[in-house]
GROMACS .gro file of C-alpha atoms in nm:
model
  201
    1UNK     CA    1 -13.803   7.825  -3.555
    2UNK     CA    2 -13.599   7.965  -3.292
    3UNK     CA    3 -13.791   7.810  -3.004
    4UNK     CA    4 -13.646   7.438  -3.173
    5UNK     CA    5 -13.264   7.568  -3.044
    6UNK     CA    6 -13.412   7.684  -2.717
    7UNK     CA    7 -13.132   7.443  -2.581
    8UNK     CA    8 -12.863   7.585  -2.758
    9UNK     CA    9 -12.973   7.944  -2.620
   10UNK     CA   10 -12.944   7.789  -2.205
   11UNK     CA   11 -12.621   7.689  -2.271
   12UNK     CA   12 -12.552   7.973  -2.383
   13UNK     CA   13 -12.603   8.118  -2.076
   14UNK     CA   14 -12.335   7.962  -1.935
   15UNK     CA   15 -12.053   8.110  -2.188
   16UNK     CA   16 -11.733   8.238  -2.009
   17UNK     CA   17 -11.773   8.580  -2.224
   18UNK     CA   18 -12.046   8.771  -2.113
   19UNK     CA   19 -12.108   8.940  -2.451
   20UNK     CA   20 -12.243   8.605  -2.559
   21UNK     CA   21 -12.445   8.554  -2.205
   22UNK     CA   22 -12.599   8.913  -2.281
   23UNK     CA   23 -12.681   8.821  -2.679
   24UNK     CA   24 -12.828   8.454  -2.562
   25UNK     CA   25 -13.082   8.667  -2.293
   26UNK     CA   26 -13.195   8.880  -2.584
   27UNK     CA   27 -13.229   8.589  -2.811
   28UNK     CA   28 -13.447   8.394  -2.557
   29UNK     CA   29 -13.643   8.703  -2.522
   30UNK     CA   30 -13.796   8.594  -2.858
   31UNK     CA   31 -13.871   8.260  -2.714
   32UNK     CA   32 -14.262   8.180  -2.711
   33UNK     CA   33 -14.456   8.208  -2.379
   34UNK     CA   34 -14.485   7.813  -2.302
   35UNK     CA   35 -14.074   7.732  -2.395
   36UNK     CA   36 -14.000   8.002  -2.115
   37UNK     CA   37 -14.219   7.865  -1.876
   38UNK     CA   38 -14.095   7.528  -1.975
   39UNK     CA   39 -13.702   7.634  -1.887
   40UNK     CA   40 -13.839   7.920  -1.588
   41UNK     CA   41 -13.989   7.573  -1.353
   42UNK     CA   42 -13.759   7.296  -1.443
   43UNK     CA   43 -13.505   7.220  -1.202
   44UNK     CA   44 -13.264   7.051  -1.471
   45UNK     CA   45 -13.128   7.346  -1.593
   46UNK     CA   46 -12.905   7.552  -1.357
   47UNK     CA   47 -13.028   7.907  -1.133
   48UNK     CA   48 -12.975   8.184  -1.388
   49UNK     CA   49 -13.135   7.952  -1.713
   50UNK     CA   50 -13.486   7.945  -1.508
   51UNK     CA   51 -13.393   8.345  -1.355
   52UNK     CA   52 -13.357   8.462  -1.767
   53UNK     CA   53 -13.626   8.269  -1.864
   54UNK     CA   54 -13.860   8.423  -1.596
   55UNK     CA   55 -13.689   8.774  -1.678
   56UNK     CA   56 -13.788   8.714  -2.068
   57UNK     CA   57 -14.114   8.604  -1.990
   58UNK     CA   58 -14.157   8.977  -1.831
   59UNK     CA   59 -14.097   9.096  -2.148
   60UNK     CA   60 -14.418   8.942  -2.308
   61UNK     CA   61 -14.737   9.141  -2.384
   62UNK     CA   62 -14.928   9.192  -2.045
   63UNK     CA   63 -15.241   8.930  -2.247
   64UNK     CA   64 -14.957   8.675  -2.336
   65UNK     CA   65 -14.800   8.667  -1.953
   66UNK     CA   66 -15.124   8.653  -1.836
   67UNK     CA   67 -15.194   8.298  -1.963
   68UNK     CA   68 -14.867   8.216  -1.748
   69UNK     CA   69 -14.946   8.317  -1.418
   70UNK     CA   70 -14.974   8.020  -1.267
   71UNK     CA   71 -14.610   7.935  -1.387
   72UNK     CA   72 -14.461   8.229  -1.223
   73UNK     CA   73 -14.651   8.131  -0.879
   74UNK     CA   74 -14.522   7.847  -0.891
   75UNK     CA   75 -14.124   7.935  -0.990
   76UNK     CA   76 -14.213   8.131  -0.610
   77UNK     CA   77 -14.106   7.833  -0.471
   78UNK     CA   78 -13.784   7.797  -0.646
   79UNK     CA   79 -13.465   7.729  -0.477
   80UNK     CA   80 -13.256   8.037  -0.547
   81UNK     CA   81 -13.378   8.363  -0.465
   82UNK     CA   82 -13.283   8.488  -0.808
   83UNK     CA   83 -13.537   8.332  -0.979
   84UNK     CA   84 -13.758   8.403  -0.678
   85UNK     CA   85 -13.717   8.733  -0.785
   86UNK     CA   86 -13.739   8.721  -1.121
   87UNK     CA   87 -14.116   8.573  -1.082
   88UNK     CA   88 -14.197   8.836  -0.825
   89UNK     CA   89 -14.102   9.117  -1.105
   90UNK     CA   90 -14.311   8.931  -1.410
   91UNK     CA   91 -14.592   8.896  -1.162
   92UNK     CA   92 -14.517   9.261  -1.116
   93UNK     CA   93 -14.573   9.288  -1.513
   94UNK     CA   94 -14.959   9.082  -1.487
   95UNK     CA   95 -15.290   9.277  -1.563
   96UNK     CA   96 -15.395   9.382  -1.186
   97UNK     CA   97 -15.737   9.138  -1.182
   98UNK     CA   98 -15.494   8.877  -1.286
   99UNK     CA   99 -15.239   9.005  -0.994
  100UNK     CA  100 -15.530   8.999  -0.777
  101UNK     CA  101 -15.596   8.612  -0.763
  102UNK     CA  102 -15.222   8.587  -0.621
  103UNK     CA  103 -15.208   8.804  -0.358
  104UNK     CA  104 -15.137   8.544  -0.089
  105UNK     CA  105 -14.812   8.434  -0.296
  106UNK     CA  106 -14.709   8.838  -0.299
  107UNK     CA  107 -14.825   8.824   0.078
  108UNK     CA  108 -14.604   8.506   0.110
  109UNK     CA  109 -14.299   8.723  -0.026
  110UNK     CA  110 -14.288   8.992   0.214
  111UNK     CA  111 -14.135   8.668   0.421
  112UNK     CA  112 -13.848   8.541   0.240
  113UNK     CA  113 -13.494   8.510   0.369
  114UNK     CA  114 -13.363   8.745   0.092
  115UNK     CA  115 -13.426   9.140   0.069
  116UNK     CA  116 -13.398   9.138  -0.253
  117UNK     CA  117 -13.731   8.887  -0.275
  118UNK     CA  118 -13.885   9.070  -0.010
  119UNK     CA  119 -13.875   9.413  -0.229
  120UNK     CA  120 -13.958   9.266  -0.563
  121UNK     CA  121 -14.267   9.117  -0.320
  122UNK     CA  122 -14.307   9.478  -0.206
  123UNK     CA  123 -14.299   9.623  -0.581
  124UNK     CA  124 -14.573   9.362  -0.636
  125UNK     CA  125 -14.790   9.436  -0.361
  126UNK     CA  126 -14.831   9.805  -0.503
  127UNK     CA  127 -15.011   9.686  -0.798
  128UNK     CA  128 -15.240   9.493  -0.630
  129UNK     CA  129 -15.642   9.687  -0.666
  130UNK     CA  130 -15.731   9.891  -0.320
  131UNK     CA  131 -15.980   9.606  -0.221
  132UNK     CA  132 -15.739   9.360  -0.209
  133UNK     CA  133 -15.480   9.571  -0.072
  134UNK     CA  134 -15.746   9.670   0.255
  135UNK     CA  135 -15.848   9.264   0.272
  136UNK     CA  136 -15.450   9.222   0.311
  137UNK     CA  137 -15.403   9.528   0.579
  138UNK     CA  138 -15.726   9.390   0.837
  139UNK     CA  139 -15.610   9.058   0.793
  140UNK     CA  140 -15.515   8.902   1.138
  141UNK     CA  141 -15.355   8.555   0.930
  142UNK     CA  142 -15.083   8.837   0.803
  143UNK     CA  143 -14.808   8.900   0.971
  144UNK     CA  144 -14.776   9.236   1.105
  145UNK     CA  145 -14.525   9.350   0.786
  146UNK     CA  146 -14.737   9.265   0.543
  147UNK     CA  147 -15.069   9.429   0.679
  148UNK     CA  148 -14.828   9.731   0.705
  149UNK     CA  149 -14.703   9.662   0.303
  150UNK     CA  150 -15.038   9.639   0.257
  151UNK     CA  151 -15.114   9.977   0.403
  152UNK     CA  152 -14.835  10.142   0.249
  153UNK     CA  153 -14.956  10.051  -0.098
  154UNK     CA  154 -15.274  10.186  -0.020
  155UNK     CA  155 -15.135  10.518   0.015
  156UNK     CA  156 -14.988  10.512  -0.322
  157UNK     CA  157 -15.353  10.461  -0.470
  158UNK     CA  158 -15.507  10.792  -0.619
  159UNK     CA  159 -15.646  10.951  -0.394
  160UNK     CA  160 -15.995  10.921  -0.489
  161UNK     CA  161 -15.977  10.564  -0.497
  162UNK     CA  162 -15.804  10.569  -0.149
  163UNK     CA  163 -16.118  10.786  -0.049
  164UNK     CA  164 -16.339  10.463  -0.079
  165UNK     CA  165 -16.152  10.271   0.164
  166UNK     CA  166 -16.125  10.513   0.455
  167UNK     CA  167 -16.303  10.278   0.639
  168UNK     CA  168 -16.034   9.985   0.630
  169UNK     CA  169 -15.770  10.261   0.716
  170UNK     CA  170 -15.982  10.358   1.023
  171UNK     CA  171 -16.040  10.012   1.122
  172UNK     CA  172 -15.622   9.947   1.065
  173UNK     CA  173 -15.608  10.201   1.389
  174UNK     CA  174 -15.722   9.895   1.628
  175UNK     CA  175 -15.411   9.710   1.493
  176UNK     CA  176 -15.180   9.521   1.759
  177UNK     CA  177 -14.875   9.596   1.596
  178UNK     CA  178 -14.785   9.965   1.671
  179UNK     CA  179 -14.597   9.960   1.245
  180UNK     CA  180 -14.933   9.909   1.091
  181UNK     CA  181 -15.129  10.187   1.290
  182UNK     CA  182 -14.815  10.397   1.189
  183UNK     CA  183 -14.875  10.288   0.870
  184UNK     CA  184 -15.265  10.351   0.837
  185UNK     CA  185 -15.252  10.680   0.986
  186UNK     CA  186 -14.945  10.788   0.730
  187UNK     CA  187 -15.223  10.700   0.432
  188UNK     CA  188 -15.508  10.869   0.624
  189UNK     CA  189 -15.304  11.156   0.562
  190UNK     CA  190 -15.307  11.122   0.186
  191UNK     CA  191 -15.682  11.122   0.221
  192UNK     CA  192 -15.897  11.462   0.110
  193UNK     CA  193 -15.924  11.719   0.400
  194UNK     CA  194 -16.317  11.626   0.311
  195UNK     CA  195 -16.300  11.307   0.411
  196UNK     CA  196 -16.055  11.301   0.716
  197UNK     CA  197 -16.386  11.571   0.844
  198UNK     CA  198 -16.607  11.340   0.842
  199UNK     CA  199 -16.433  11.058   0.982
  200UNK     CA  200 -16.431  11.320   1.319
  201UNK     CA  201 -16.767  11.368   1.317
   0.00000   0.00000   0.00000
């Protein structure tokens, strides 16, 4: 029922009170998965109608955002950073093998104009599994920030999943960017005293 005044909800976004802006976000909350991604990609309705419609489609269960990904990759390439970073924070929200098949958008992130894209990116990045993470940190198409976002996500990991890629953070020690071997050495020293050993024999 509610997703037939889905119009009537954007423009309610736009009220001069923001008592009514805030009641409207909470109402579209309720909205179903396609009607957000419907208002989150089209370019008819104004910045902060596509940003609350990406910010309520966070909201949904991980299994019902899931079906959306491709919607939030897309609403990457949006005009205003707010809704950039809106998308960036549902991706955030995805099931991490779902994540997974968008790490080049995350990757893509790390370069926009706006900090406050670049750190949602960042947040992303750190949900990403360790194999994808290590792909990102030895690869040579990356920038140099983003193998090093890469790295420093690794050493967030457990440790005894970070333990199974001690050979990516060895290999990140031939980097040419002095940030990422910075960056691999300061997750080598999450690793188990165990395994740093062996790496020096």
């Amino acid at each position: 029922v509610l997703a037939g005044h889905a119009g009537a909800l954007a423009n309610a976004l736009n009220d001069s009170e923001h008592h009514v802006r805030e009641a409207a976000l909470e109402a579209m909350a309720k909205l179903p998965g396609q009607v957000l991604a419907g208002y989150a990609l089209n370019d008819a309705h104004r910045y902060y109608v596509r940003a609350a419609a990406l910010e309520a489609m966070a909201k949904l269960p991980e299994e019902v955002l899931a079906g959306h990904a491709g919607a939030l990759a897309n609403a990457l390439n949006d005009s205003h950073w707010w809704v950039r970073k809106a998308a960036l924070q549902a991706m955030a929200k995805l099931p991490e093998e779902v994540l997974a098949g968008h790490a080049g958008a995350l990757a893509n992130g790390l370069n926009d104009s706006e900090h406050h894209v670049r750190e949602a990116a960042w947040e992303a990045m750190a949900r990403l599994p360790g194999q994808v993470l290590a792909g990102c940190a030895l690869n040579d198409a990356h920038r140099y920030y983003v193998r090093a976002a890469a790295l420093e996500a690794m050493a967030k990991l457990p440790e005894e999943v970070l333990a199974g890629h001690v050979g990516a953070l060895a290999n990140a020690l031939n980097d040419s960017h002095w940030w990422v071997r910075k960056t691999a050495l300061q997750a080598m020293a999450k690793l188990p005293e165990g395994v740093l050993a062996g790496l020096s024999g």
